[in-house]
Short mmCIF file of C-alpha atoms and ligand atoms in Angstrom, two decimals:
data_model
loop_
_atom_site.label_atom_id
_atom_site.label_comp_id
_atom_site.label_asym_id
_atom_site.label_seq_id
_atom_site.Cartn_x
_atom_site.Cartn_y
_atom_site.Cartn_z
CA MET Y 194 10.88 21.92 -40.92
CA ALA Y 195 8.55 21.75 -37.98
CA PRO Y 196 10.16 22.85 -34.68
CA LEU Y 197 11.03 20.05 -32.29
CA ASP Y 198 8.54 19.65 -29.35
CA ASN Y 199 8.55 17.31 -26.42
CA LYS Y 200 5.14 16.01 -26.93
CA THR Y 201 6.46 13.41 -29.36
CA LEU Y 202 9.57 11.14 -29.30
CA GLN Y 203 12.55 12.82 -30.75
CA THR Y 204 14.24 9.57 -32.11
CA LYS Y 205 17.02 10.97 -34.24
CA LEU Y 206 18.05 13.44 -31.56
CA HIS Y 207 18.40 10.61 -28.92
CA ILE Y 208 20.47 8.59 -31.35
CA ASP Y 209 22.83 11.52 -31.89
CA TYR Y 210 23.09 12.10 -28.20
CA ILE Y 211 24.14 8.56 -27.39
CA LYS Y 212 26.59 8.66 -30.30
CA SER Y 213 28.12 11.81 -28.90
CA LEU Y 214 28.80 10.33 -25.48
CA ASP Y 215 32.00 8.72 -26.25
CA THR Y 216 33.45 11.85 -28.01
CA ARG Y 217 33.14 13.97 -24.84
CA LYS Y 218 36.61 13.20 -23.61
CA ASP Y 219 37.21 16.84 -22.75
CA ASP Y 220 34.37 16.90 -20.27
CA LEU Y 221 34.86 16.49 -16.66
CA GLU Y 222 31.69 14.49 -16.42
CA TYR Y 223 33.12 11.86 -18.86
CA TRP Y 224 36.03 11.05 -16.44
CA MET Y 225 33.84 11.43 -13.28
CA THR Y 226 31.74 8.56 -14.68
CA GLU Y 227 34.62 6.50 -15.70
CA HIS Y 228 33.74 3.76 -13.20
CA LEU Y 229 30.36 3.38 -14.89
CA ARG Y 230 31.67 2.95 -18.46
CA VAL Y 231 30.61 -0.70 -18.82
CA ASN Y 232 27.21 0.14 -17.36
CA GLY Y 233 27.07 3.11 -19.69
CA ILE Y 234 27.69 0.94 -22.64
CA TYR Y 235 24.93 -1.41 -21.67
CA TRP Y 236 22.51 1.55 -21.16
CA GLY Y 237 23.52 3.14 -24.38
CA LEU Y 238 23.29 -0.12 -26.44
CA THR Y 239 19.86 -0.98 -24.89
CA ALA Y 240 18.53 2.42 -25.68
CA LEU Y 241 19.88 2.17 -29.34
CA SER Y 242 18.29 -1.17 -29.68
CA LEU Y 243 14.84 0.13 -28.71
CA LEU Y 244 15.45 2.93 -31.23
CA ASP Y 245 16.43 0.26 -33.83
CA SER Y 246 19.88 1.80 -34.29
CA ILE Y 247 22.26 -0.77 -32.71
CA GLU Y 248 24.92 -0.12 -35.40
CA THR Y 249 25.50 3.40 -33.94
CA LEU Y 250 28.11 1.98 -31.66
CA ASP Y 251 31.28 0.30 -33.02
CA ARG Y 252 30.68 -3.44 -32.14
CA GLU Y 253 34.26 -4.54 -32.47
CA GLU Y 254 35.48 -1.63 -30.33
CA VAL Y 255 33.00 -2.38 -27.64
CA ILE Y 256 33.88 -6.18 -27.56
CA LYS Y 257 37.59 -5.30 -27.37
CA LEU Y 258 37.01 -3.11 -24.35
CA LEU Y 259 34.92 -5.66 -22.56
CA GLN Y 260 37.62 -8.31 -23.05
CA GLN Y 261 40.05 -5.91 -21.47
CA CYS Y 262 37.70 -5.39 -18.45
CA GLN Y 263 37.50 -9.06 -17.71
CA HIS Y 264 39.70 -10.12 -14.76
CA GLU Y 265 41.50 -13.31 -14.27
CA ASN Y 266 38.79 -14.38 -11.60
CA GLY Y 267 36.19 -14.13 -14.28
CA GLY Y 268 34.37 -10.92 -13.11
CA PHE Y 269 34.24 -7.64 -15.05
CA GLY Y 270 35.39 -4.23 -13.86
CA GLY Y 271 33.43 -0.98 -14.69
CA TYR Y 272 36.40 0.24 -16.91
CA LEU Y 273 40.08 -0.61 -17.65
CA GLY Y 274 41.86 -1.34 -14.37
CA HIS Y 275 38.83 -1.23 -12.19
CA ASP Y 276 37.94 -3.96 -9.69
CA PRO Y 277 35.47 -6.63 -10.64
CA HIS Y 278 31.81 -6.51 -9.39
CA LEU Y 279 28.57 -8.30 -10.14
CA ILE Y 280 26.94 -5.09 -11.48
CA TYR Y 281 29.55 -4.61 -14.15
CA THR Y 282 29.72 -8.42 -14.88
CA LEU Y 283 25.86 -8.43 -15.58
CA SER Y 284 26.14 -5.31 -17.88
CA ALA Y 285 29.13 -6.89 -19.74
CA VAL Y 286 27.14 -10.13 -20.27
CA GLN Y 287 24.10 -8.29 -21.43
CA VAL Y 288 26.11 -6.39 -24.03
CA LEU Y 289 27.67 -9.54 -25.23
CA VAL Y 290 24.35 -11.28 -25.54
CA ILE Y 291 22.90 -8.45 -27.55
CA TYR Y 292 25.96 -8.71 -29.89
CA GLY Y 293 25.94 -12.39 -29.92
CA ALA Y 294 29.52 -12.36 -28.88
CA LEU Y 295 29.76 -14.41 -25.68
CA ASP Y 296 32.41 -16.57 -27.28
CA SER Y 297 34.87 -13.64 -27.26
CA VAL Y 298 35.26 -13.94 -23.46
CA ASN Y 299 35.88 -16.68 -20.88
CA VAL Y 300 32.33 -17.77 -19.97
CA ASP Y 301 33.33 -20.60 -17.63
CA LYS Y 302 35.30 -18.06 -15.65
CA ILE Y 303 32.28 -15.76 -15.41
CA VAL Y 304 30.16 -18.63 -14.08
CA GLU Y 305 32.81 -19.42 -11.55
CA TYR Y 306 33.07 -15.82 -10.40
CA VAL Y 307 29.25 -15.36 -10.00
CA SER Y 308 28.63 -18.64 -8.29
CA GLY Y 309 31.55 -17.99 -5.88
CA LEU Y 310 29.76 -14.99 -4.51
CA GLN Y 311 26.71 -16.94 -3.21
CA ASN Y 312 26.47 -17.06 0.66
CA GLU Y 313 25.24 -19.97 2.87
CA ASP Y 314 21.86 -18.20 3.26
CA GLY Y 315 21.27 -17.88 -0.47
CA SER Y 316 22.21 -14.19 -0.68
CA PHE Y 317 25.01 -12.79 -2.89
CA CYS Y 318 27.87 -10.54 -2.19
CA GLY Y 319 28.54 -7.80 -4.90
CA ASP Y 320 32.17 -8.54 -4.88
CA GLN Y 321 35.04 -9.72 -2.69
CA TRP Y 322 34.43 -7.05 -0.10
CA GLY Y 323 31.27 -8.71 1.12
CA GLU Y 324 28.39 -6.16 0.70
CA ILE Y 325 25.12 -8.04 0.46
CA ASP Y 326 21.98 -6.65 -1.30
CA SER Y 327 19.07 -7.97 -3.20
CA ARG Y 328 20.37 -6.05 -6.29
CA PHE Y 329 23.31 -8.55 -6.34
CA SER Y 330 20.87 -11.47 -6.13
CA TYR Y 331 19.24 -10.08 -9.30
CA CYS Y 332 22.63 -9.49 -11.07
CA ALA Y 333 23.85 -13.09 -10.22
CA ILE Y 334 20.55 -14.78 -11.19
CA SER Y 335 20.00 -12.74 -14.44
CA CYS Y 336 23.69 -13.28 -15.41
CA LEU Y 337 23.71 -16.99 -14.91
CA SER Y 338 20.35 -17.30 -16.68
CA LEU Y 339 21.65 -15.43 -19.70
CA LEU Y 340 24.63 -17.86 -19.72
CA GLY Y 341 22.26 -20.86 -19.35
CA ARG Y 342 24.01 -21.91 -16.11
CA LEU Y 343 21.55 -21.36 -13.26
CA ASP Y 344 22.42 -24.91 -12.26
CA VAL Y 345 25.63 -23.83 -10.50
CA ILE Y 346 23.97 -21.98 -7.68
CA ASP Y 347 21.42 -22.95 -5.02
CA VAL Y 348 18.42 -21.45 -6.72
CA GLU Y 349 15.92 -22.45 -3.95
CA LYS Y 350 18.00 -20.59 -1.31
CA ALA Y 351 18.59 -17.66 -3.65
CA ALA Y 352 14.80 -17.26 -4.00
CA ASP Y 353 14.31 -17.71 -0.29
CA PHE Y 354 16.64 -14.79 0.48
CA VAL Y 355 15.01 -12.54 -1.98
CA ASN Y 356 11.60 -13.55 -0.39
CA GLN Y 357 12.89 -12.44 3.04
CA CYS Y 358 13.35 -9.05 1.65
CA LYS Y 359 9.66 -8.71 1.34
CA ASN Y 360 7.91 -6.04 3.49
CA PHE Y 361 4.38 -5.62 5.08
CA ASP Y 362 3.47 -3.25 2.17
CA GLY Y 363 4.14 -5.85 -0.51
CA GLY Y 364 7.40 -4.16 -1.55
CA TYR Y 365 10.98 -5.26 -1.14
CA GLY Y 366 14.10 -3.69 0.24
CA SER Y 367 17.78 -4.22 -0.22
CA VAL Y 368 18.16 -6.65 2.76
CA PRO Y 369 15.44 -8.25 5.13
CA GLY Y 370 13.88 -5.43 7.14
CA ALA Y 371 15.01 -2.54 4.82
CA GLU Y 372 12.51 -0.05 3.50
CA SER Y 373 10.66 -0.96 0.21
CA HIS Y 374 12.17 0.87 -2.82
CA ALA Y 375 10.88 0.59 -6.41
CA ALA Y 376 14.33 -0.26 -7.81
CA GLN Y 377 14.71 -2.99 -5.24
CA VAL Y 378 11.24 -4.27 -6.15
CA PHE Y 379 12.41 -4.70 -9.72
CA CYS Y 380 15.48 -6.69 -8.61
CA CYS Y 381 13.53 -8.93 -6.31
CA VAL Y 382 10.51 -9.54 -8.63
CA GLY Y 383 12.91 -10.06 -11.42
CA ALA Y 384 14.90 -12.60 -9.50
CA LEU Y 385 11.79 -14.40 -8.53
CA SER Y 386 10.54 -14.31 -12.01
CA ILE Y 387 13.68 -15.89 -13.40
CA THR Y 388 13.73 -18.59 -10.59
CA LYS Y 389 10.11 -19.28 -11.41
CA ARG Y 390 8.95 -18.28 -7.88
CA LEU Y 391 6.58 -15.44 -8.69
CA ASP Y 392 4.05 -17.24 -6.46
CA LEU Y 393 5.88 -15.77 -3.57
CA VAL Y 394 4.82 -12.28 -4.51
CA ASP Y 395 1.71 -10.73 -3.07
CA SER Y 396 0.72 -9.30 -6.47
CA GLU Y 397 -2.52 -7.46 -5.23
CA LEU Y 398 -0.61 -5.63 -2.51
CA LEU Y 399 2.49 -4.98 -4.41
CA GLY Y 400 0.37 -3.86 -7.29
CA TRP Y 401 -1.36 -1.34 -5.06
CA TRP Y 402 1.95 -0.10 -3.64
CA LEU Y 403 3.47 0.35 -7.15
CA SER Y 404 0.40 2.10 -8.52
CA GLU Y 405 0.60 4.54 -5.55
CA ARG Y 406 3.97 5.66 -6.98
CA GLN Y 407 2.20 7.76 -9.57
CA LEU Y 408 1.93 11.50 -8.71
CA LYS Y 409 -0.53 14.02 -9.94
CA ASN Y 410 1.93 15.18 -12.60
CA GLY Y 411 1.88 11.67 -14.06
CA GLY Y 412 5.39 10.80 -13.06
CA LEU Y 413 6.45 7.98 -10.75
CA ASN Y 414 8.51 8.14 -7.52
CA GLY Y 415 10.50 5.27 -5.96
CA ARG Y 416 8.90 5.34 -2.53
CA PRO Y 417 6.32 7.38 -0.52
CA GLN Y 418 7.07 11.22 -0.03
CA LYS Y 419 9.73 11.31 -2.74
CA LEU Y 420 9.98 13.20 -5.97
CA GLU Y 421 9.08 11.69 -9.34
CA ASP Y 422 12.03 10.67 -11.56
CA VAL Y 423 12.05 9.22 -15.14
CA CYS Y 424 14.10 6.21 -14.02
CA TYR Y 425 11.08 4.92 -12.04
CA SER Y 426 9.26 4.62 -15.35
CA TRP Y 427 11.38 1.52 -15.61
CA TRP Y 428 11.72 0.13 -12.09
CA VAL Y 429 7.96 0.55 -11.39
CA LEU Y 430 6.41 -0.34 -14.75
CA SER Y 431 8.66 -3.36 -15.31
CA SER Y 432 7.65 -4.74 -11.92
CA MET Y 433 3.98 -4.09 -12.68
CA SER Y 434 4.32 -5.87 -16.04
CA MET Y 435 5.94 -8.90 -14.36
CA ILE Y 436 2.92 -9.27 -12.06
CA GLY Y 437 0.35 -8.47 -14.65
CA ARG Y 438 -0.73 -5.10 -13.26
CA LEU Y 439 0.53 -2.60 -15.88
CA HIS Y 440 -2.96 -1.43 -16.58
CA TRP Y 441 -3.13 -0.08 -12.98
CA ILE Y 442 -1.27 3.06 -14.25
CA ASP Y 443 -2.52 6.15 -15.93
CA LYS Y 444 -0.57 5.56 -19.06
CA ASP Y 445 -1.34 8.92 -20.98
CA SER Y 446 -0.12 11.13 -18.11
CA LEU Y 447 3.03 9.03 -17.62
CA ILE Y 448 3.82 9.15 -21.30
CA ALA Y 449 3.38 12.98 -21.25
CA PHE Y 450 5.70 13.19 -18.11
CA ILE Y 451 8.42 11.02 -19.69
CA LEU Y 452 8.37 12.87 -23.11
CA GLY Y 453 8.47 16.18 -21.18
CA THR Y 454 11.91 15.32 -19.84
CA GLN Y 455 13.53 15.15 -23.26
CA ASP Y 456 16.29 17.68 -23.90
CA LEU Y 457 15.42 19.31 -27.18
CA GLU Y 458 18.95 20.87 -27.57
CA THR Y 459 21.25 17.96 -26.80
CA GLY Y 460 18.90 14.92 -27.03
CA GLY Y 461 18.61 12.45 -24.19
CA PHE Y 462 16.26 12.38 -21.12
CA ALA Y 463 16.72 13.86 -17.78
CA ASP Y 464 15.22 12.79 -14.39
CA ARG Y 465 12.80 15.73 -14.56
CA SER Y 466 11.84 18.36 -17.11
CA GLY Y 467 14.54 21.02 -17.40
CA ASN Y 468 17.32 19.15 -15.74
CA MET Y 469 20.56 17.80 -17.55
CA PRO Y 470 20.08 14.65 -19.61
CA ASP Y 471 22.20 11.47 -19.15
CA VAL Y 472 22.33 8.06 -20.59
CA TYR Y 473 20.86 6.34 -17.36
CA HIS Y 474 17.65 8.43 -17.61
CA THR Y 475 17.60 8.07 -21.41
CA VAL Y 476 17.56 4.24 -21.35
CA PHE Y 477 15.00 4.05 -18.57
CA GLY Y 478 12.79 6.72 -20.16
CA LEU Y 479 12.84 4.81 -23.43
CA CYS Y 480 12.20 1.47 -21.63
CA GLY Y 481 9.23 2.94 -19.79
CA LEU Y 482 7.77 4.18 -23.13
CA SER Y 483 8.32 0.88 -24.72
CA LEU Y 484 6.43 -0.92 -21.88
CA LEU Y 485 3.60 1.62 -22.47
CA GLY Y 486 3.47 0.62 -26.07
CA TYR Y 487 4.71 4.00 -27.45
CA PRO Y 488 4.62 3.73 -31.23
CA GLY Y 489 7.87 3.14 -33.20
CA LEU Y 490 9.83 1.73 -30.35
CA GLN Y 491 11.01 -1.82 -30.20
CA GLU Y 492 9.76 -4.01 -27.30
CA VAL Y 493 11.76 -4.30 -24.09
CA ASP Y 494 11.84 -7.47 -21.96
CA PRO Y 495 10.51 -6.54 -18.40
CA VAL Y 496 12.57 -9.20 -16.62
CA TYR Y 497 15.97 -8.75 -18.27
CA CYS Y 498 15.73 -5.14 -19.38
CA MET Y 499 16.95 -6.12 -22.89
CA PRO Y 500 15.53 -6.04 -26.31
CA LYS Y 501 12.65 -8.51 -26.43
CA ARG Y 502 13.57 -9.96 -29.76
CA VAL Y 503 17.11 -10.75 -28.39
CA MET Y 504 15.54 -12.50 -25.38
CA ASP Y 505 13.00 -14.37 -27.50
CA LYS Y 506 15.82 -15.72 -29.60
CA LEU Y 507 17.96 -16.65 -26.51
CA LEU Y 508 15.31 -18.36 -24.46
CA ASN Y 509 13.28 -20.11 -27.21
C1 LIG V 100 19.46 -4.81 -15.64
C2 LIG V 100 18.12 -2.75 -15.31
C3 LIG V 100 19.02 -3.70 -14.78
C4 LIG V 100 19.69 -3.52 -13.55
C5 LIG V 100 20.58 -4.48 -12.87
C6 LIG V 100 22.19 -2.90 -10.51
C7 LIG V 100 20.76 -3.26 -10.77
C8 LIG V 100 20.44 -4.59 -11.46
C9 LIG V 100 19.75 -2.45 -10.17
C10 LIG V 100 20.06 -1.27 -9.50
C11 LIG V 100 18.80 -1.13 -8.63
C12 LIG V 100 18.83 0.25 -7.71
C13 LIG V 100 18.82 0.05 -6.31
C14 LIG V 100 18.98 1.41 -8.42
C15 LIG V 100 19.02 2.62 -7.73
C16 LIG V 100 17.79 3.53 -8.14
C17 LIG V 100 17.78 4.96 -7.55
C18 LIG V 100 17.39 6.09 -8.29
C19 LIG V 100 18.18 5.06 -6.26
C20 LIG V 100 18.19 6.43 -5.70
O1 LIG V 100 17.57 6.32 -4.42
P1 LIG V 100 17.39 7.70 -3.59
O2 LIG V 100 16.99 7.32 -2.22
O3 LIG V 100 16.30 8.30 -4.52
O4 LIG V 100 18.67 8.49 -3.70
P2 LIG V 100 14.86 8.69 -4.24
O5 LIG V 100 14.30 8.68 -5.69
O6 LIG V 100 14.26 7.63 -3.43
O7 LIG V 100 14.92 10.09 -3.69
#
């Protein structure tokens, strides 16, 4: 058998890696990331969908866990006994949509929870404690769109708040006046795409700012003067795709950078070559490769970060 190399995608290794994650209950890391368990399931399942191996996780077990993570107020916690938050609520809904299992939870309560977090100025709190961030606008808007219930919020005000997070460089920050950051750009452009307000984006300027994120080694950073990281292959590329500027990136050098972060012993992708892999960098590495048209991968939807075939079925 030919030795493994990280110039090509090691599909089987990554499937085995994701499969192994739930059996590592003796590792400190497993428990240190307990609060991210619902996010982790979404990341793992999305990665497996792109690898066409969704059956690797036990569907019934996942649905049972999500049911137990839903609170009386409708929101989902990150794991059993954890407080509800919009971030986990979106992840739970995404997983249930992928599985076609929304009827196994109380959808009306989710809608009530999400809409109850909108503020007078159109922004969203992440939970009952009141932090405001354009990430939470994305979570709320994506979640309600997936549930077909955008009608319960003030969509115009929601888009207006996101628009206020736009900066002089064309990028977006977490709140009005905050520095542009590629992950916030994804959230804001995604929210504007779902609310059909992409006309508010300065696509030329933002396209320039996003393409400036590519460094000489092919990798992308999240803002000027920062190191490259595989996760930005998602945050940057999805944004470029939404504004029709994906071709402003040097694809070959980025593909080589992403593939170079595969761990050939354990499977999975790391932030940079030689570092420890994790499921977060694994899903976003695969999503980046998918947007770049890497052969053998299923297509990802750049707005919802979910398998395109699932979204095509849901929205059409
Ligand atoms: C459906 C994909 C999807 C997302 C849901 C929760 C959410 C919406 C998005 C999270 C967006 C976000 C702000 C992610 C954080 C990305 C990140 C790597 C932040 C690290 O920032 P720094 O300053 O790192 O620590 P840099 O790279 O700037 O040094």
